[in-house]
Amino acid sequence: MKNLFFKTLLLFIFTNATFSQNFSWTKLETEVYPGKQDDITFVDENTGWYVNGFGKIFHTNDGGKTWEKQLEQKGSFFRTIAFLDKNIGFVGTVGTDYFPNVSDTIPLYGTKDGGKTWKPISYKGPYVKGLCAIDIVKEQYINHGKIDYKYHIYAVGRVGSPANMMVSHDSGETWTSHSMNNDSKMLFDIKMFDKNIGIACAATSEDIASSNALILKTIDGGKSWKKVYQSNRPFETTWKVSFPTEKIGYVTIQSYNPDPTVKQQRVAKTIDGGETWQEINLIDDARSREFGVSFIDENHGFVGAMNSGFETKDGGISWSKIDLGMACNKIRIYKTANNKIYGYAIGVNVFKLIAE
């Protein structure tokens, strides 16, 4: 029994090694951009891409030490990017009639050569004006007696309305779209646990003065959605989502209230897989509008804000300020097969998560 106890204890320590680790964020050298850049993605510790509103896509093979500009497409505002592997990837645009100098009306592009060339993605269904987020589900199945994988890809948008969704169930070879305007008016992020169950970050109105933050849940792959959270304050939207486990998740809530006395910033948290949500306080500071969020485990995570970043090690009970640069919009934290943690974040600058 004593040996069994120590074996169990060692297993616990090994599988929860991140609890005892300290991490810090280091700013990487990248091309100067005069505002918030929106997305970054990696397929391993060294291979990654990021995008911005100048229609640029950058690529690294050395963990962000150096970056190569793969594309500059004037008139495009690249908002979101995701890759299945080192070759196959997709980039979404925010679309026209929201930001100045944007003329690109194609919502989604794809590459099969690691970003060297990009082509518009065709799709069946209603026109999609813009996208803000892409999520990928890797599904294991038996293929002629061998284990193989298929990819389901989900894309949603956009900020400023309208609300639409694009889906592919064959690794991006074919796509369909449908409107989500009956469920929400703006869509910002999506997290799918499998090909059927997932969470979307949304807002109730395209008019920010009357908008509430809104979280939706689907159990049928996005065919239908139910409201699982709605704030009761105007000038609010959700923004980004992070689920370190299938049960525990966090969503950033944005406040655009012009009243300077309205200062409290909040995060929504679930402990039951997104069925119910509670609000937790981040900071009492009107300047700290929230953007990105990502958690290493159920307790240790980060939030990007307009003028700083925040870190919690107790599931959001307390927060401390950290440097994530300004307007850190997307934070992606990954775990290797041997439980090594690495991560990247993007806003005005690009940062790398380093284990100390």
Tab-separated table of C-alpha atoms in Angstrom:
chain	number	residue	atom	x	y	z
A	1	MET	CA	0.000	0.000	0.000
A	2	LYS	CA	2.874	2.336	0.836
A	3	ASN	CA	4.500	1.763	-2.567
A	4	LEU	CA	1.148	2.309	-4.267
A	5	PHE	CA	0.752	5.624	-2.422
A	6	PHE	CA	4.150	6.879	-3.556
A	7	LYS	CA	3.534	5.748	-7.131
A	8	THR	CA	0.226	7.626	-7.119
A	9	LEU	CA	1.907	10.699	-5.639
A	10	LEU	CA	4.667	10.658	-8.263
A	11	LEU	CA	2.073	10.280	-11.019
A	12	PHE	CA	0.166	13.264	-9.633
A	13	ILE	CA	3.318	15.389	-9.484
A	14	PHE	CA	4.294	14.431	-13.030
A	15	THR	CA	0.895	15.083	-14.588
A	16	ASN	CA	0.519	18.382	-12.741
A	17	ALA	CA	4.074	19.596	-13.259
A	18	THR	CA	2.865	22.920	-14.659
A	19	PHE	CA	1.564	23.915	-11.212
A	20	SER	CA	5.119	24.276	-9.904
A	21	GLN	CA	6.552	25.956	-12.985
A	22	ASN	CA	7.072	29.651	-13.431
A	23	PHE	CA	6.667	31.260	-16.825
A	24	SER	CA	7.517	34.644	-18.282
A	25	TRP	CA	6.726	36.436	-21.533
A	26	THR	CA	9.519	37.778	-23.749
A	27	LYS	CA	8.934	40.281	-26.565
A	28	LEU	CA	10.151	39.118	-29.976
A	29	GLU	CA	11.650	41.278	-32.700
A	30	THR	CA	9.019	41.788	-35.414
A	31	GLU	CA	8.117	44.332	-38.057
A	32	VAL	CA	6.606	47.472	-36.514
A	33	TYR	CA	2.807	47.703	-36.801
A	34	PRO	CA	0.866	50.783	-35.658
A	35	GLY	CA	-1.992	48.989	-33.913
A	36	LYS	CA	-3.475	45.705	-32.718
A	37	GLN	CA	-2.436	42.624	-34.669
A	38	ASP	CA	-4.984	39.876	-34.318
A	39	ASP	CA	-3.777	36.291	-34.563
A	40	ILE	CA	-0.793	33.973	-34.321
A	41	THR	CA	-0.572	30.198	-34.610
A	42	PHE	CA	2.056	27.449	-34.291
A	43	VAL	CA	2.085	23.780	-35.320
A	44	ASP	CA	5.139	22.979	-33.193
A	45	GLU	CA	7.609	24.861	-30.996
A	46	ASN	CA	9.410	26.410	-33.968
A	47	THR	CA	6.950	26.632	-36.864
A	48	GLY	CA	4.401	29.404	-36.825
A	49	TRP	CA	2.641	32.273	-38.578
A	50	TYR	CA	1.047	35.586	-37.667
A	51	VAL	CA	-1.147	38.066	-39.536
A	52	ASN	CA	-2.158	41.713	-39.391
A	53	GLY	CA	-4.468	44.343	-40.831
A	54	PHE	CA	-2.009	45.419	-43.529
A	55	GLY	CA	-2.686	42.183	-45.409
A	56	LYS	CA	0.593	40.662	-44.246
A	57	ILE	CA	1.417	37.091	-43.263
A	58	PHE	CA	4.696	36.329	-41.482
A	59	HIS	CA	6.295	32.911	-40.976
A	60	THR	CA	8.990	31.576	-38.625
A	61	ASN	CA	10.923	28.298	-38.536
A	62	ASP	CA	12.986	29.114	-35.455
A	63	GLY	CA	10.465	29.814	-32.723
A	64	GLY	CA	10.103	33.500	-33.525
A	65	LYS	CA	13.780	34.476	-33.572
A	66	THR	CA	13.365	35.521	-37.197
A	67	TRP	CA	10.303	36.133	-39.352
A	68	GLU	CA	9.841	35.954	-43.116
A	69	LYS	CA	7.101	37.981	-44.791
A	70	GLN	CA	5.257	35.462	-46.954
A	71	LEU	CA	2.496	37.715	-48.258
A	72	GLU	CA	1.548	41.373	-48.478
A	73	GLN	CA	-1.888	41.836	-50.019
A	74	LYS	CA	-3.014	45.441	-49.921
A	75	GLY	CA	-6.693	45.923	-49.203
A	76	SER	CA	-6.893	42.759	-47.076
A	77	PHE	CA	-7.316	42.854	-43.306
A	78	PHE	CA	-6.189	39.445	-42.086
A	79	ARG	CA	-7.947	38.688	-38.804
A	80	THR	CA	-7.404	34.996	-38.048
A	81	ILE	CA	-5.070	32.174	-39.074
A	82	ALA	CA	-4.901	28.417	-38.425
A	83	PHE	CA	-2.858	25.482	-39.748
A	84	LEU	CA	-3.541	21.740	-39.766
A	85	ASP	CA	0.154	20.950	-40.211
A	86	LYS	CA	3.258	22.585	-41.683
A	87	ASN	CA	1.645	22.805	-45.116
A	88	ILE	CA	-2.139	23.186	-44.937
A	89	GLY	CA	-3.495	26.404	-43.474
A	90	PHE	CA	-6.252	28.993	-43.659
A	91	VAL	CA	-6.442	32.730	-43.125
A	92	GLY	CA	-9.631	34.731	-42.606
A	93	THR	CA	-10.304	38.386	-43.402
A	94	VAL	CA	-12.483	40.809	-41.452
A	95	GLY	CA	-14.117	42.070	-44.645
A	96	THR	CA	-15.187	45.497	-45.837
A	97	ASP	CA	-17.247	48.352	-44.352
A	98	TYR	CA	-15.704	48.214	-40.905
A	99	PHE	CA	-12.046	49.289	-41.024
A	100	PRO	CA	-10.730	51.962	-43.429
A	101	ASN	CA	-8.797	51.063	-46.589
A	102	VAL	CA	-10.119	47.502	-46.661
A	103	SER	CA	-11.385	46.334	-50.066
A	104	ASP	CA	-11.024	42.531	-49.870
A	105	THR	CA	-14.439	40.818	-49.915
A	106	ILE	CA	-13.100	37.235	-49.819
A	107	PRO	CA	-13.573	35.851	-46.282
A	108	LEU	CA	-11.177	32.894	-46.390
A	109	TYR	CA	-7.948	31.891	-48.128
A	110	GLY	CA	-6.104	28.579	-48.048
A	111	THR	CA	-2.563	27.321	-48.581
A	112	LYS	CA	-1.155	23.853	-49.205
A	113	ASP	CA	2.526	24.800	-49.311
A	114	GLY	CA	3.110	26.283	-45.876
A	115	GLY	CA	2.020	29.788	-46.811
A	116	LYS	CA	4.134	30.303	-49.930
A	117	THR	CA	0.954	30.693	-51.997
A	118	TRP	CA	-2.635	31.446	-50.973
A	119	LYS	CA	-5.876	30.969	-52.904
A	120	PRO	CA	-9.484	32.043	-52.185
A	121	ILE	CA	-11.650	29.331	-50.615
A	122	SER	CA	-14.972	28.607	-52.299
A	123	TYR	CA	-17.977	27.635	-50.191
A	124	LYS	CA	-21.651	26.767	-50.475
A	125	GLY	CA	-24.174	28.852	-48.589
A	126	PRO	CA	-24.871	32.504	-47.823
A	127	TYR	CA	-22.197	35.160	-48.340
A	128	VAL	CA	-19.821	35.549	-45.398
A	129	LYS	CA	-18.766	39.161	-44.937
A	130	GLY	CA	-15.884	38.516	-42.574
A	131	LEU	CA	-14.269	36.162	-40.064
A	132	CYS	CA	-12.687	36.675	-36.652
A	133	ALA	CA	-11.695	33.176	-35.505
A	134	ILE	CA	-10.913	29.659	-36.715
A	135	ASP	CA	-10.868	26.487	-34.613
A	136	ILE	CA	-9.768	22.974	-35.608
A	137	VAL	CA	-10.909	19.608	-34.262
A	138	LYS	CA	-8.622	16.630	-34.944
A	139	GLU	CA	-10.682	13.430	-34.931
A	140	GLN	CA	-9.159	9.967	-34.724
A	141	TYR	CA	-10.729	7.146	-36.759
A	142	ILE	CA	-9.931	3.730	-38.232
A	143	ASN	CA	-8.947	3.922	-41.888
A	144	HIS	CA	-8.563	0.504	-43.570
A	145	GLY	CA	-7.396	-1.092	-40.354
A	146	LYS	CA	-5.073	1.734	-39.340
A	147	ILE	CA	-5.440	4.736	-37.032
A	148	ASP	CA	-5.845	7.923	-39.057
A	149	TYR	CA	-7.107	11.458	-38.471
A	150	LYS	CA	-9.624	13.776	-40.050
A	151	TYR	CA	-9.942	17.503	-39.435
A	152	HIS	CA	-13.113	19.493	-38.808
A	153	ILE	CA	-12.645	23.246	-39.209
A	154	TYR	CA	-14.963	25.941	-37.841
A	155	ALA	CA	-14.726	29.667	-38.632
A	156	VAL	CA	-16.919	32.467	-37.265
A	157	GLY	CA	-17.307	36.238	-37.609
A	158	ARG	CA	-17.576	39.016	-37.467
A	159	VAL	CA	-17.025	42.098	-35.303
A	160	GLY	CA	-19.513	44.775	-36.341
A	161	SER	CA	-21.927	42.144	-37.754
A	162	PRO	CA	-23.205	40.123	-39.497
A	163	ALA	CA	-22.864	36.798	-37.663
A	164	ASN	CA	-21.907	33.865	-39.890
A	165	MET	CA	-20.224	30.503	-39.634
A	166	MET	CA	-18.164	28.448	-42.087
A	167	VAL	CA	-17.541	24.718	-41.590
A	168	SER	CA	-15.428	22.043	-43.279
A	169	HIS	CA	-15.489	18.361	-42.336
A	170	ASP	CA	-12.832	17.209	-44.802
A	171	SER	CA	-9.679	19.090	-43.790
A	172	GLY	CA	-10.700	22.189	-45.694
A	173	GLU	CA	-11.352	20.635	-49.101
A	174	THR	CA	-15.018	21.717	-49.106
A	175	TRP	CA	-16.839	24.353	-47.055
A	176	THR	CA	-20.400	25.364	-46.227
A	177	SER	CA	-21.678	28.541	-44.586
A	178	HIS	CA	-24.763	29.577	-42.687
A	179	SER	CA	-26.066	32.665	-40.938
A	180	MET	CA	-26.112	32.932	-37.147
A	181	ASN	CA	-27.921	36.276	-37.087
A	182	ASN	CA	-30.916	34.694	-35.354
A	183	ASP	CA	-28.646	33.717	-32.450
A	184	SER	CA	-26.365	36.755	-32.258
A	185	LYS	CA	-25.325	39.858	-34.158
A	186	MET	CA	-21.538	39.664	-33.776
A	187	LEU	CA	-19.188	36.662	-33.431
A	188	PHE	CA	-15.606	36.855	-32.167
A	189	ASP	CA	-14.291	33.406	-31.255
A	190	ILE	CA	-15.142	29.706	-31.253
A	191	LYS	CA	-13.925	26.675	-29.303
A	192	MET	CA	-15.079	23.212	-30.366
A	193	PHE	CA	-14.439	20.307	-27.969
A	194	ASP	CA	-15.274	17.791	-30.695
A	195	LYS	CA	-17.119	17.907	-34.013
A	196	ASN	CA	-20.459	18.459	-32.247
A	197	ILE	CA	-19.990	20.321	-28.953
A	198	GLY	CA	-18.593	23.825	-28.715
A	199	ILE	CA	-18.757	27.414	-27.478
A	200	ALA	CA	-19.004	30.688	-29.412
A	201	CYS	CA	-18.213	34.205	-28.157
A	202	ALA	CA	-20.831	36.680	-29.354
A	203	ALA	CA	-22.780	39.877	-28.770
A	204	THR	CA	-26.500	40.564	-28.760
A	205	SER	CA	-26.519	43.658	-30.982
A	206	GLU	CA	-24.503	45.318	-33.725
A	207	ASP	CA	-25.202	48.606	-31.903
A	208	ILE	CA	-22.590	48.612	-29.145
A	209	ALA	CA	-24.655	51.032	-27.025
A	210	SER	CA	-27.333	48.367	-26.568
A	211	SER	CA	-25.156	45.273	-26.813
A	212	ASN	CA	-24.725	42.658	-24.073
A	213	ALA	CA	-21.916	40.136	-23.920
A	214	LEU	CA	-23.215	36.746	-25.098
A	215	ILE	CA	-21.953	33.155	-24.974
A	216	LEU	CA	-23.560	30.414	-27.073
A	217	LYS	CA	-23.254	26.626	-26.964
A	218	THR	CA	-23.887	24.003	-29.640
A	219	ILE	CA	-24.244	20.218	-29.351
A	220	ASP	CA	-24.882	19.544	-33.047
A	221	GLY	CA	-21.803	20.962	-34.736
A	222	GLY	CA	-23.149	24.481	-35.042
A	223	LYS	CA	-26.485	23.701	-36.675
A	224	SER	CA	-28.229	25.173	-33.634
A	225	TRP	CA	-27.111	27.228	-30.634
A	226	LYS	CA	-28.444	28.007	-27.179
A	227	LYS	CA	-27.694	31.003	-24.996
A	228	VAL	CA	-25.721	29.999	-21.907
A	229	TYR	CA	-24.650	33.473	-20.735
A	230	GLN	CA	-25.717	37.066	-21.309
A	231	SER	CA	-24.478	40.107	-19.412
A	232	ASN	CA	-27.000	42.643	-18.131
A	233	ARG	CA	-24.983	45.769	-18.944
A	234	PRO	CA	-24.910	47.822	-22.176
A	235	PHE	CA	-21.771	48.553	-24.224
A	236	GLU	CA	-20.501	44.985	-23.755
A	237	THR	CA	-19.320	42.133	-25.935
A	238	THR	CA	-17.396	38.939	-25.334
A	239	TRP	CA	-14.063	38.531	-27.111
A	240	LYS	CA	-11.895	35.393	-26.736
A	241	VAL	CA	-12.283	31.977	-25.092
A	242	SER	CA	-9.937	29.476	-23.428
A	243	PHE	CA	-10.766	26.002	-22.121
A	244	PRO	CA	-7.774	24.434	-20.331
A	245	THR	CA	-10.028	21.439	-19.577
A	246	GLU	CA	-13.338	20.281	-21.034
A	247	LYS	CA	-15.149	21.496	-17.916
A	248	ILE	CA	-13.319	24.706	-16.978
A	249	GLY	CA	-13.256	27.648	-19.344
A	250	TYR	CA	-12.814	31.412	-19.434
A	251	VAL	CA	-14.164	34.148	-21.729
A	252	THR	CA	-13.043	37.783	-21.776
A	253	ILE	CA	-15.780	40.413	-21.535
A	254	GLN	CA	-15.204	43.756	-23.218
A	255	SER	CA	-16.727	47.021	-21.978
A	256	TYR	CA	-16.980	50.035	-24.277
A	257	ASN	CA	-19.002	52.128	-21.837
A	258	PRO	CA	-18.052	55.807	-22.315
A	259	ASP	CA	-18.943	56.620	-18.697
A	260	PRO	CA	-15.553	57.018	-16.932
A	261	THR	CA	-17.079	55.881	-13.635
A	262	VAL	CA	-17.784	52.429	-15.114
A	263	LYS	CA	-14.415	50.844	-14.424
A	264	GLN	CA	-14.882	47.190	-13.504
A	265	GLN	CA	-13.485	44.668	-16.004
A	266	ARG	CA	-14.805	41.112	-15.812
A	267	VAL	CA	-14.106	37.599	-17.046
A	268	ALA	CA	-16.754	34.896	-17.433
A	269	LYS	CA	-15.862	31.458	-16.033
A	270	THR	CA	-17.524	28.046	-16.325
A	271	ILE	CA	-16.817	24.867	-14.373
A	272	ASP	CA	-19.391	22.659	-16.126
A	273	GLY	CA	-18.314	22.695	-19.754
A	274	GLY	CA	-20.041	25.934	-20.627
A	275	GLU	CA	-23.541	25.128	-19.418
A	276	THR	CA	-23.448	27.888	-16.797
A	277	TRP	CA	-21.148	30.878	-16.296
A	278	GLN	CA	-20.230	33.189	-13.456
A	279	GLU	CA	-18.546	36.592	-13.641
A	280	ILE	CA	-15.230	37.130	-11.885
A	281	ASN	CA	-13.563	40.514	-11.488
A	282	LEU	CA	-10.313	41.250	-13.286
A	283	ILE	CA	-9.466	44.861	-12.388
A	284	ASP	CA	-11.238	48.113	-11.546
A	285	ASP	CA	-9.760	50.183	-14.371
A	286	ALA	CA	-11.677	51.610	-17.334
A	287	ARG	CA	-8.496	51.660	-19.441
A	288	SER	CA	-7.987	47.890	-19.188
A	289	ARG	CA	-10.364	46.709	-21.888
A	290	GLU	CA	-9.792	42.971	-22.346
A	291	PHE	CA	-8.771	41.062	-25.445
A	292	GLY	CA	-7.039	37.673	-25.522
A	293	VAL	CA	-7.174	34.906	-22.914
A	294	SER	CA	-5.408	31.562	-22.513
A	295	PHE	CA	-4.774	29.180	-19.612
A	296	ILE	CA	-1.971	26.691	-19.024
A	297	ASP	CA	-4.170	24.665	-16.698
A	298	GLU	CA	-7.456	25.253	-14.894
A	299	ASN	CA	-5.866	27.767	-12.503
A	300	HIS	CA	-2.902	29.389	-14.257
A	301	GLY	CA	-3.735	31.752	-17.096
A	302	PHE	CA	-3.302	35.096	-18.804
A	303	VAL	CA	-5.494	37.915	-20.114
A	304	GLY	CA	-4.388	40.565	-22.584
A	305	ALA	CA	-5.720	44.090	-22.127
A	306	MET	CA	-5.496	47.466	-23.820
A	307	ASN	CA	-2.557	48.743	-21.768
A	308	SER	CA	-1.084	45.648	-20.096
A	309	GLY	CA	-1.543	41.966	-19.388
A	310	PHE	CA	-2.747	40.021	-16.365
A	311	GLU	CA	-1.835	36.677	-14.810
A	312	THR	CA	-3.719	34.475	-12.368
A	313	LYS	CA	-2.546	31.322	-10.593
A	314	ASP	CA	-5.735	30.666	-8.634
A	315	GLY	CA	-8.414	30.414	-11.305
A	316	GLY	CA	-9.198	34.113	-11.423
A	317	ILE	CA	-9.579	34.774	-7.708
A	318	SER	CA	-6.641	37.170	-7.899
A	319	TRP	CA	-4.755	38.785	-10.778
A	320	SER	CA	-1.369	40.463	-11.121
A	321	LYS	CA	-0.211	42.811	-13.870
A	322	ILE	CA	2.360	41.531	-16.362
A	323	ASP	CA	3.837	42.873	-19.577
A	324	LEU	CA	2.064	41.494	-22.640
A	325	GLY	CA	2.380	44.723	-24.560
A	326	MET	CA	-0.613	46.770	-25.641
A	327	ALA	CA	-3.829	45.233	-26.975
A	328	CYS	CA	-2.728	41.592	-26.721
A	329	ASN	CA	-5.492	40.089	-28.850
A	330	LYS	CA	-4.665	36.391	-29.102
A	331	ILE	CA	-2.766	34.144	-26.696
A	332	ARG	CA	-2.045	30.557	-27.718
A	333	ILE	CA	-0.547	28.091	-25.248
A	334	TYR	CA	0.457	24.610	-26.372
A	335	LYS	CA	1.577	21.382	-24.717
A	336	THR	CA	3.886	18.853	-26.378
A	337	ALA	CA	3.493	15.073	-26.119
A	338	ASN	CA	5.953	15.071	-23.202
A	339	ASN	CA	4.034	17.870	-21.412
A	340	LYS	CA	6.387	20.712	-22.286
A	341	ILE	CA	4.544	24.031	-22.304
A	342	TYR	CA	5.166	26.753	-24.877
A	343	GLY	CA	3.131	29.692	-26.092
A	344	TYR	CA	2.897	32.836	-28.176
A	345	ALA	CA	0.823	36.007	-27.927
A	346	ILE	CA	0.119	38.851	-30.333
A	347	GLY	CA	-1.140	42.423	-30.140
A	348	VAL	CA	0.843	45.507	-30.958
A	349	ASN	CA	3.859	43.220	-30.425
A	350	VAL	CA	4.543	39.476	-30.458
A	351	PHE	CA	5.544	37.691	-27.246
A	352	LYS	CA	6.852	34.194	-26.457
A	353	LEU	CA	6.107	32.217	-23.292
A	354	ILE	CA	9.273	30.940	-21.635
A	355	ALA	CA	9.468	28.376	-18.816
A	356	GLU	CA	11.830	29.618	-16.104
